[in-house]
Coordinates of C-alpha atoms and ligand atoms in Angstrom, one line a residue:
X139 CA -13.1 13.9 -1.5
X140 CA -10.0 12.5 0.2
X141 CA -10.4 12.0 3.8
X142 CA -7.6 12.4 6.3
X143 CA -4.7 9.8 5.1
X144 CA -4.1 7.7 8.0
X145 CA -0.6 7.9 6.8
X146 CA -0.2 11.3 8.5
X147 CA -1.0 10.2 11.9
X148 CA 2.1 8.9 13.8
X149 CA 1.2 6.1 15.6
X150 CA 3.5 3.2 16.7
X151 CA 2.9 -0.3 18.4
X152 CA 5.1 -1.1 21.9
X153 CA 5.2 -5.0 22.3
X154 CA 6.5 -6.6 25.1
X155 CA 7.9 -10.1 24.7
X156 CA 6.0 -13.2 25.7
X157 CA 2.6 -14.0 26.4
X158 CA 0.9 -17.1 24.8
X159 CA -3.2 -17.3 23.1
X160 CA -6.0 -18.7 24.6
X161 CA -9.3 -17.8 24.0
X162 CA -12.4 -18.0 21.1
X163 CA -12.1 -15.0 18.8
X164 CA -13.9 -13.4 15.7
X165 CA -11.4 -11.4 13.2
X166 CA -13.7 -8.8 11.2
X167 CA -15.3 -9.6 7.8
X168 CA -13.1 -10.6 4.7
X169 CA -11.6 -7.4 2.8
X170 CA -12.1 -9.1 -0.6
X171 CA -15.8 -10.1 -0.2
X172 CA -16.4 -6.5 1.3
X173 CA -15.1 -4.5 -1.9
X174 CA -17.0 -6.7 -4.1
X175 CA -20.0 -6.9 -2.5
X176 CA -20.4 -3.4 -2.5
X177 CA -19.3 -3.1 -6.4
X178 CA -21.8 -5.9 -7.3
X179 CA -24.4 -4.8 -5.1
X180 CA -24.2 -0.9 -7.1
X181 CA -24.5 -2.6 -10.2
X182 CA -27.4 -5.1 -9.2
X183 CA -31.2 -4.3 -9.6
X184 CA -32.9 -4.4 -6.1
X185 CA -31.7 -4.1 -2.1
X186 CA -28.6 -5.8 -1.2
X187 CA -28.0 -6.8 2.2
X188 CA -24.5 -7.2 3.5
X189 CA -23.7 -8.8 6.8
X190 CA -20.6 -8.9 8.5
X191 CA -18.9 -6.1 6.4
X192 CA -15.6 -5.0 7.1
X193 CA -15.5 -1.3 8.9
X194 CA -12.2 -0.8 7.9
X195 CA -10.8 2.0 5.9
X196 CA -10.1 0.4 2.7
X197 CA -13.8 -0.7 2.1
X198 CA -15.3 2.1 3.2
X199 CA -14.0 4.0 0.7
X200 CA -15.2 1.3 -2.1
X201 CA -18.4 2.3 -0.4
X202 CA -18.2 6.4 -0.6
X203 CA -16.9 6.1 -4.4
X204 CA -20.1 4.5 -5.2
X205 CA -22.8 6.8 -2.9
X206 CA -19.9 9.6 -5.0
X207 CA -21.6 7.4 -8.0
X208 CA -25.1 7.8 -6.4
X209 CA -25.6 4.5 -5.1
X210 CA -27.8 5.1 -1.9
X211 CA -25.9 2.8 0.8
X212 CA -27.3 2.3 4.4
X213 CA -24.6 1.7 7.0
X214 CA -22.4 0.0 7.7
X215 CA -24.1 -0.5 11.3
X216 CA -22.3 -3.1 13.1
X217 CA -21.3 -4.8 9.9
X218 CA -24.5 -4.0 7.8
X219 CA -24.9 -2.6 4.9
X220 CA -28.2 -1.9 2.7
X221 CA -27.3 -1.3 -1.0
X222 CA -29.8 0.0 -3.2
X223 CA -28.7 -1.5 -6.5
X224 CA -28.9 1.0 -10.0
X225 CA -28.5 -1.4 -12.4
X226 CA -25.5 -1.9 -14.6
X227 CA -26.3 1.6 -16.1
X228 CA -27.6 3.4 -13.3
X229 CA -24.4 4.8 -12.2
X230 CA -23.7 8.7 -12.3
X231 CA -21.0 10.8 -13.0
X232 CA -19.0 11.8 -9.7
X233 CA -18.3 15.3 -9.1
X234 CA -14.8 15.0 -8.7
X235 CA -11.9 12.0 -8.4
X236 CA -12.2 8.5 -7.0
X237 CA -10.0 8.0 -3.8
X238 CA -9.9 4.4 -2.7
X239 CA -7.6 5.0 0.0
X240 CA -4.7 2.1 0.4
X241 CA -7.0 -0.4 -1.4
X242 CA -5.3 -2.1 -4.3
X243 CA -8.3 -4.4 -4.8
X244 CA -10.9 -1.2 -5.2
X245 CA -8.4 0.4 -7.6
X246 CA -8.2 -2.3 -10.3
X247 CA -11.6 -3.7 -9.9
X248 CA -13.0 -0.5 -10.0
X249 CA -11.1 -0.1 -13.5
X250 CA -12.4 -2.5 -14.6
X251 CA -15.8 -1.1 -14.0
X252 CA -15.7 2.4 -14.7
X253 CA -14.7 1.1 -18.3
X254 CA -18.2 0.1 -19.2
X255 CA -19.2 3.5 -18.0
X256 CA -20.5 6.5 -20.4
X257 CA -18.9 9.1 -18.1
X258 CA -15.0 9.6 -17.5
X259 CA -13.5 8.6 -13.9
X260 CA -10.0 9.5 -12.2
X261 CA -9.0 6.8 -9.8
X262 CA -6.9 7.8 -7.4
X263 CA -5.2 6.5 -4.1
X264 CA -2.6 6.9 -1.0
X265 CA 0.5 7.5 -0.9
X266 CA 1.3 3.6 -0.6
X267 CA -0.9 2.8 -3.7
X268 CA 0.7 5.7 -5.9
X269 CA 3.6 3.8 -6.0
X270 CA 2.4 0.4 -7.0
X271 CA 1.4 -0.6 -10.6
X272 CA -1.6 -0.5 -13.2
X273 CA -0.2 -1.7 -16.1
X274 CA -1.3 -4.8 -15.2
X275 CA -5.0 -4.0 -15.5
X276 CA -4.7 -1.0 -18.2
X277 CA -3.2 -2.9 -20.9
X278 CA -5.9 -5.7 -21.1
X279 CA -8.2 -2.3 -20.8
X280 CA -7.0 -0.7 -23.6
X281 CA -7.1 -3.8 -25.9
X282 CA -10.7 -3.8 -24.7
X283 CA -10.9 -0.1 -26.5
X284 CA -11.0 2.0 -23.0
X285 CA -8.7 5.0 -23.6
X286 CA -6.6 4.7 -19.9
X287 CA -3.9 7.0 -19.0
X288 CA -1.6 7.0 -16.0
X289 CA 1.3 8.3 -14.1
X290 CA 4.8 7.9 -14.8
X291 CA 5.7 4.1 -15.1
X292 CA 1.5 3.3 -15.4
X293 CA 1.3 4.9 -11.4
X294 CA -1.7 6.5 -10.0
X295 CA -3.9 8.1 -10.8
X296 CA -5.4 6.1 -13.9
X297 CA -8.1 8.4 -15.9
X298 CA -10.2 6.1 -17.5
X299 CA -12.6 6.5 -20.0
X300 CA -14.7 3.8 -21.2
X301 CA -17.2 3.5 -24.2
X302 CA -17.8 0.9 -26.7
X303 CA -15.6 -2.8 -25.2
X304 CA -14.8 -5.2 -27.4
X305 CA -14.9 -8.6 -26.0
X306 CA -10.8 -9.9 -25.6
X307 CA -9.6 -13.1 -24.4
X308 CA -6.6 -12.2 -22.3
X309 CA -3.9 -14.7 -20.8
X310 CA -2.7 -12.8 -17.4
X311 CA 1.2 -13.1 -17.6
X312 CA 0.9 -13.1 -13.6
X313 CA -1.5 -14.9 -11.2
X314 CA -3.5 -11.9 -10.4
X315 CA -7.2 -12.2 -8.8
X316 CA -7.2 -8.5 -9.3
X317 CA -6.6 -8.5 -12.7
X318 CA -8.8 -11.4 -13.5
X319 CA -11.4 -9.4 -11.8
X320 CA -10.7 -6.1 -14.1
X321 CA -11.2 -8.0 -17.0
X322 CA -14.4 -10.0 -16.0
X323 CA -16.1 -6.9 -14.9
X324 CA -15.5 -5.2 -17.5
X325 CA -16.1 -8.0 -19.7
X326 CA -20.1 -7.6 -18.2
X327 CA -20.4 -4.7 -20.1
X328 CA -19.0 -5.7 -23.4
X329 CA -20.0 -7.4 -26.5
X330 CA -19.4 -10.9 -26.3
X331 CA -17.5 -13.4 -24.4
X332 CA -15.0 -12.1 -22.5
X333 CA -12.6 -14.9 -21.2
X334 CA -9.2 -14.8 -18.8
X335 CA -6.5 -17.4 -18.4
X336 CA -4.6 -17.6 -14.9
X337 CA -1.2 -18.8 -14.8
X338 CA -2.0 -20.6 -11.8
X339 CA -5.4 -20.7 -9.5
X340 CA -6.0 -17.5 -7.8
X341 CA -8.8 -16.2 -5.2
X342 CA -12.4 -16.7 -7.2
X343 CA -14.7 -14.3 -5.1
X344 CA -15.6 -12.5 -8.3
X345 CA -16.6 -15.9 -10.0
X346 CA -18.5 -16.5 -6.8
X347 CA -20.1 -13.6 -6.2
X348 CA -21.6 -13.2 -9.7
X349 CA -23.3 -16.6 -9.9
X350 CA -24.9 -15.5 -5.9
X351 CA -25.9 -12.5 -8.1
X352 CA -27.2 -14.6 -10.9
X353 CA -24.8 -13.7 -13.3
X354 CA -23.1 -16.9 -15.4
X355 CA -19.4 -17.2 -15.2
X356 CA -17.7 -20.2 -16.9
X357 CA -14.7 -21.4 -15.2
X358 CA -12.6 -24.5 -17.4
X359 CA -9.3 -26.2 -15.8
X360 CA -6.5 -25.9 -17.8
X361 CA -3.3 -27.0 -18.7
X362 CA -0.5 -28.2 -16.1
X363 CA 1.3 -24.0 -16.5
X364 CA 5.2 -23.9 -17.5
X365 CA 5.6 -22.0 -14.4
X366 CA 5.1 -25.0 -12.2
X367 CA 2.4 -27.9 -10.6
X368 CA -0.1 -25.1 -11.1
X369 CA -2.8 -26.1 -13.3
X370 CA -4.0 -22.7 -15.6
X371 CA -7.6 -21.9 -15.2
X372 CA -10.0 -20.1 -18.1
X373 CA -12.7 -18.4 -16.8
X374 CA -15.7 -16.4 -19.1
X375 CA -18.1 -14.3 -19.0
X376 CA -20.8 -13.4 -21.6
X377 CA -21.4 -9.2 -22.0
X378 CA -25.3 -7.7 -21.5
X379 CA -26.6 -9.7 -18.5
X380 CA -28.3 -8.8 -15.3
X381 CA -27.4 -8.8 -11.6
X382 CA -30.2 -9.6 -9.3
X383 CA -30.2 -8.4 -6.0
X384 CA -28.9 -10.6 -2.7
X385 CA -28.0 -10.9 0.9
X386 CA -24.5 -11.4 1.5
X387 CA -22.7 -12.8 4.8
X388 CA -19.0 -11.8 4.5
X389 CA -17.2 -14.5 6.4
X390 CA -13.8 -13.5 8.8
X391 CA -11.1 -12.9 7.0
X392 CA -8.5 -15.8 6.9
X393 CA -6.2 -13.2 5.6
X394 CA -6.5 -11.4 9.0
X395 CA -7.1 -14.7 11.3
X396 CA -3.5 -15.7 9.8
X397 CA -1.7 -12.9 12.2
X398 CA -3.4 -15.5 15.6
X399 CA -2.4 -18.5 14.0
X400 CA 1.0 -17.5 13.3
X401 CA 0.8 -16.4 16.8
X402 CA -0.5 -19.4 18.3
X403 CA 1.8 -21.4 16.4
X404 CA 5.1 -19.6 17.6
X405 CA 4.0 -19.2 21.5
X406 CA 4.1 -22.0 24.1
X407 CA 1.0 -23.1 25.5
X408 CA -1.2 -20.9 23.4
X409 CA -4.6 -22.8 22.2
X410 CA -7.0 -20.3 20.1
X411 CA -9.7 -20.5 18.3
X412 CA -11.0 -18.3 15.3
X413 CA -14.1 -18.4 14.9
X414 CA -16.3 -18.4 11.0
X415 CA -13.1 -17.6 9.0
X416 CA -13.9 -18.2 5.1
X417 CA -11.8 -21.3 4.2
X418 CA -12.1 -20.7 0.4
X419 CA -9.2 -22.9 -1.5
X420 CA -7.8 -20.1 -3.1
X421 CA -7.3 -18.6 -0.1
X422 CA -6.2 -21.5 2.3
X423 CA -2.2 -21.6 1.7
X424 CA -1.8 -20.7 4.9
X425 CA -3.6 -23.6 6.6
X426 CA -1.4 -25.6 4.2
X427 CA 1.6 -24.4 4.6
X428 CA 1.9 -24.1 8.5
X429 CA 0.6 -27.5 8.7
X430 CA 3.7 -28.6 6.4
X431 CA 5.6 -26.6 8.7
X432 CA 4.3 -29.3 11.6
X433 CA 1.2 -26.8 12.9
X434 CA -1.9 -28.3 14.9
X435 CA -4.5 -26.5 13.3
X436 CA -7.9 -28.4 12.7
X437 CA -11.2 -27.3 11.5
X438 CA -14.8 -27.6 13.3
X439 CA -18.3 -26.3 12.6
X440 CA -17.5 -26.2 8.9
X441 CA -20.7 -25.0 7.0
X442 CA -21.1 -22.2 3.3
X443 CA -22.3 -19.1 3.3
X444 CA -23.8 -17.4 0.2
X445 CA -21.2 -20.1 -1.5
X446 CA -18.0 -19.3 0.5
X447 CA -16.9 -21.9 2.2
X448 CA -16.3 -20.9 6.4
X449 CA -15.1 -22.8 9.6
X450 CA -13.7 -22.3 13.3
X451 CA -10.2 -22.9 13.4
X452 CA -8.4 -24.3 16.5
X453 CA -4.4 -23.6 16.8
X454 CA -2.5 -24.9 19.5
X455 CA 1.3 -24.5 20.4
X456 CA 3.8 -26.9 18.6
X457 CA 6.9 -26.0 17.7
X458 CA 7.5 -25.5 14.2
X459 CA 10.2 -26.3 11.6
X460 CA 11.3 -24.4 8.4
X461 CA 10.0 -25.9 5.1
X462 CA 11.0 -25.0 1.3
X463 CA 7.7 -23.4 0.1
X464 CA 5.6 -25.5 -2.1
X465 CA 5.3 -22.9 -5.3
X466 CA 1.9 -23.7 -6.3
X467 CA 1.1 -22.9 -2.7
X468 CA 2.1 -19.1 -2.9
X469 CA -0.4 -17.9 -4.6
X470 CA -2.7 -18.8 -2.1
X471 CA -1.4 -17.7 0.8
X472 CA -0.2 -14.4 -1.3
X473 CA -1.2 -12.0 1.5
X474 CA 0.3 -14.2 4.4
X475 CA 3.8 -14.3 3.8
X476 CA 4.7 -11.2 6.0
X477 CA 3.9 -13.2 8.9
X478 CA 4.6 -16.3 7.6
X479 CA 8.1 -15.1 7.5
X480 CA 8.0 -14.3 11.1
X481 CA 7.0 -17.8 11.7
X482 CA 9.6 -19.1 9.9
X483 CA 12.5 -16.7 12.2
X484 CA 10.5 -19.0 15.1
X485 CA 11.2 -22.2 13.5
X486 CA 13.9 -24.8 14.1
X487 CA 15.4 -25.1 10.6
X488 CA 15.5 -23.2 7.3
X489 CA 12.6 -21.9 5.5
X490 CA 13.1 -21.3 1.4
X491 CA 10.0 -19.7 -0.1
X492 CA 11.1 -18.9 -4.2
X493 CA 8.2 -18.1 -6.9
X494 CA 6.6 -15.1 -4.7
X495 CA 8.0 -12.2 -6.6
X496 CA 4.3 -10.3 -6.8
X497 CA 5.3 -10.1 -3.2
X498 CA 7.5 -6.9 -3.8
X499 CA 4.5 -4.5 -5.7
X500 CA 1.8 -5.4 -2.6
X501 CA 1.5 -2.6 -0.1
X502 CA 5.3 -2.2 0.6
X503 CA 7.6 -4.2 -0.9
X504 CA 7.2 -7.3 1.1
X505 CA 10.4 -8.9 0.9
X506 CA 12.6 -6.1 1.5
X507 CA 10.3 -4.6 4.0
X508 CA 10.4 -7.6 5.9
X509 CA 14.2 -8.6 5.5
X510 CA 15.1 -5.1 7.0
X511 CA 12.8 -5.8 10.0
X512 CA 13.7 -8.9 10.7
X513 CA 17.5 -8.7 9.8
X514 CA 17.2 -5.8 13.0
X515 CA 15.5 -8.5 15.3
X516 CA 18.7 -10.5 14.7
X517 CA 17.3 -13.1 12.0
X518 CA 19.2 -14.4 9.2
X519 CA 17.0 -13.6 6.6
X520 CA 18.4 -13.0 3.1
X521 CA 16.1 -11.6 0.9
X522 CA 16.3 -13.2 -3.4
X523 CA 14.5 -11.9 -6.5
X524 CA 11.1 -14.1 -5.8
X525 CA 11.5 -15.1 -2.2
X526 CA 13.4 -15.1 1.1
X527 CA 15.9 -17.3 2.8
X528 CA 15.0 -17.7 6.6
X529 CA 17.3 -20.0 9.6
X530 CA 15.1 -19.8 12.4
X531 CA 17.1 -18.3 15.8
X532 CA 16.2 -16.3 18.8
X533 CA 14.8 -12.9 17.9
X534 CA 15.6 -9.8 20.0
X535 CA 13.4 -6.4 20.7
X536 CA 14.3 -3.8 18.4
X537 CA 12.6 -1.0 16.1
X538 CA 11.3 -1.9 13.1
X539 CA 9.3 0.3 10.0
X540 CA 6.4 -0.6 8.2
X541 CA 6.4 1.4 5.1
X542 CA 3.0 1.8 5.6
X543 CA 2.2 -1.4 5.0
X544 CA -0.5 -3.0 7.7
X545 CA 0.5 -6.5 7.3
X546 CA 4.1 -5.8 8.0
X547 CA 2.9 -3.6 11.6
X548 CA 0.3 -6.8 12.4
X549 CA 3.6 -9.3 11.5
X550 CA 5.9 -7.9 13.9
X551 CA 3.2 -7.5 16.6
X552 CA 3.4 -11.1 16.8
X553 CA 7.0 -11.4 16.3
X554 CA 7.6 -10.0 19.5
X555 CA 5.8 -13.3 21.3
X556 CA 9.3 -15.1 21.0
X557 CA 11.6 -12.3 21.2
X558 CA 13.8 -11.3 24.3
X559 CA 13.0 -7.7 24.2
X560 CA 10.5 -5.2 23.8
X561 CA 9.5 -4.5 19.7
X562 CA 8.6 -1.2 18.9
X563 CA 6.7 -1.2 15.4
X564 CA 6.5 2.3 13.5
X565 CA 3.9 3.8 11.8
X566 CA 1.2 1.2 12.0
X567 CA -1.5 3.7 11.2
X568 CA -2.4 1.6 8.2
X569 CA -3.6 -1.5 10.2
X570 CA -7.2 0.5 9.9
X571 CA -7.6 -0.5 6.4
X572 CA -8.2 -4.5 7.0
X573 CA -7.8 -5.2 10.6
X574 CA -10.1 -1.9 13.1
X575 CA -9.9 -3.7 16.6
X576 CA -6.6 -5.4 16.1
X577 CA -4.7 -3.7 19.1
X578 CA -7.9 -4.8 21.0
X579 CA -8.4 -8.1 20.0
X580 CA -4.6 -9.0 19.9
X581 CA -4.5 -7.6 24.0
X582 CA -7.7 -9.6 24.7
X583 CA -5.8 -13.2 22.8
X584 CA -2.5 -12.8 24.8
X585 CA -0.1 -10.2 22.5
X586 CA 1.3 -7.9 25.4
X587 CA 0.9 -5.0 22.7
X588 CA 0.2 -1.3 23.4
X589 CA -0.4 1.9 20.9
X590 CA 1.0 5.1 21.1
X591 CA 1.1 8.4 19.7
X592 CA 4.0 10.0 18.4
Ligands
LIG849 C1 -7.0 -9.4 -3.9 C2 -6.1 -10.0 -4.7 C3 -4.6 -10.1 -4.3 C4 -4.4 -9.8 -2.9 C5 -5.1 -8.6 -2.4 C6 -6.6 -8.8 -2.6 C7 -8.4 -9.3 -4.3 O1 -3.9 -9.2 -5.1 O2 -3.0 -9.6 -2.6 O3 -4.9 -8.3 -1.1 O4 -9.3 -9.0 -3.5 O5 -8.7 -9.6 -5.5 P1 -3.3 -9.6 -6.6 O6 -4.4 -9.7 -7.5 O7 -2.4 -8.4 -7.0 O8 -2.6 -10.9 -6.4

């Protein structure tokens, strides 16, 4: 059943300007590791524990599609979750559609999972993910022998009905963990060796997760790609195998820590720690690229967990300067340009990111969205094809929208630390889906930031 879309309620942030960090803080658990460990743990034989699990919305609907599926799932009490695993064939028909909420991630992975299924699933989503596209993960699907169907322009929902898979070895025409993920999982329940090329390295929790789970997944370096430094990266799986049951520990997400260490970075005197964030290299672009943009960010108490990689990470106050983007950064830091934008508005200098177009089919489009909001704060920021063109000035207040989008509402939250008036951020309803406790934990930091309901 669909719950109530957050996207109805009219809530909106008021952010008064100023105010600097301070302070040791934990962001919740990682989104990504969250969705999959639930997925995995369905699919495992045995009791999988999950620590740290993100209560936001997005993953808790991963988690009622599969009890839908007749999983039994305990929890999530304060971040754990008890998964009793049914085996790759143990899931059951659901009575009626799939909604996954906002949750890109759940959508395609799932996909790729209901394809080795005997039964016949609708997927279906928000308002925000009925207009993004699944294409991407229906064509490699079909060629698989799933029989997939879809909205207008391959939209939402996606009917899928799986069967027989043929093992394929697909080359992903866009650096797309989600995709890459698709194809792997369904690749578990094919005949054969199922194998992916990425145009360039992308997030590898999947990979990860499936050896924790005992399950062997290959992964070759490639070739330098034409696209740029990148080096391509083939990664294969053999059909039939078995998942055995583990306990999980779901570092902070680095994707959410990046809102504090934009904010720490842009507001004098501010000195912050955030505290277990997974560091995983395909996810650290950020770290990367605000160093290059002259941040003091270093890392302490670095240890893994269940084979993520996890430290504290200190930020204090310098100012920054703009940068041109390194390309074969982007797709690491592929969430974090929304408020890597706003850091570049704060910075002395011009910023020039380019090779980011994915960018405009996340939850809004992200370069647009972004332009618009910070064009109304009085930034020159010219939006391209692939990328954005920032000079870094004084920002005012002003209104901005979100387009639902929660990592536009969380980016202009912070914006408003260097501007010279109040920002009022619209609809930011959607923040629940990664980030439950942000207005909270952003008050607590420093960020003079308040809710309201309109
Ligand atoms: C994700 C992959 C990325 C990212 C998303 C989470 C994942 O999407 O933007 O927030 O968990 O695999 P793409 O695969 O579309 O790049």
């Amino acid at each position: 059943m669909q719950p109530s879309n957050s996207a109805s309620q009219l809530l909106r942030y008021v952010v008064r300007p100023g105010g600097q960090l301070s302070g040791a803080i934990r962001v919740p658990g990682d989104k990504s590791i969250s969705h999959r460990s639930i997925m995995l743990g369905s699919i495992a034989e045995g009791t999988t524990e999950v620590y740290g699990f993100l209560e936001g919305e997005d993953a808790l609907a991963t988690l009622e599609a599969f009890r839908s599926m007749g999983v039994q799932i305990e929890g999530p009490n304060d971040g754990v979750v008890k998964i009793q695993g049914v085996g790759l064939h143990g899931l059951k028909e659901p009575e009626g559609e799939l909604y996954v909420g906002n949750a890109g991630t759940a959508m395609r992975l799932l996909a790729g999972l209901m394809a080795g299924q005997k039964f016949p699933v609708t997927l279906t989503g928000d308002r925000s993910l009925s207009r993004r596209p699944m294409n991407r993960v229906a064509n490699p699907l079909r060629e698989m022998g799933v029989n997939v169907d879809t909205a207008e322009d391959g939209r939402p929902p996606m009917a899928i009905q799986g069967g027989q898979l043929s093992a394929i070895h697909y080359d992903m025409p866009m650096a797309s963990a989600q995709v890459k993920s698709c194809v792997l999982l369904a690749g578990i329940y094919a005949g054969g060796k199922t194998s992916v090329v990425e145009p360039a390295p992308t997030r590898d929790h999947t990979e990860r997760m499936l050896r924790g789970f005992g399950y062997d997944v290959v992964t070759e370096a490639g070739e330098a790609s034409s696209k740029g430094k990148n080096k391509s990266k083939k990664v294969s799986i053999v059909g039939g195998g078995k998942l055995s049951a583990i306990s999980i520990d779901v570092p902070a997400d680095i994707s959410s820590a990046a809102f504090f260490m934009v904010a720490a970075s842009i507001s004098p005197g501010s000195d912050i720690t955030l505290q277990h964030v997974g560091i995983n290299p395909t996810r650290d672009g950020i770290i990367n690229i605000l160093k290059l943009m002259g941040a003091d960010i270093t890392l302490s108490n670095q240890s893994e967990v269940g084979g993520e990689p996890v430290a504290d990470i200190r930020v204090r106050y310098v100012p920054l300067h703009g940068i041109n983007i390194p390309e074969e950064l982007v797709p690491l830091a592929i969430d974090e340009f929304p408020v890597l934008f706003v850091a570049a508005a704060c910075a002395e200098g011009t910023t020039v990111l380019t090779g980011a177009e994915e960018l405009r089919v996340k939850e809004s489009d992200r370069i647009q969205v972004m332009a618009d909001g910070l064009q109304s704060l009085g930034v020159d920021a010219e939006p391209t094809p692939d990328g954005m063109i920032v000079k870094g000035g004084q920002l005012t207040g002003g209104e901005v929208e979100t387009h639902d989008d929660h990592r536009i509402a969380m980016s202009f939250t912070v914006a408003a630390l260097r501007a010279s008036g109040p920002i009022v951020v619209n609809n930011c309803a959607h923040v629940a889906t990664s980030f439950p406790g942000f207005v909270q934990l952003a008050q607590k930091s420093g960020i003079k930031v308040e809710e309201e309901l309109v």
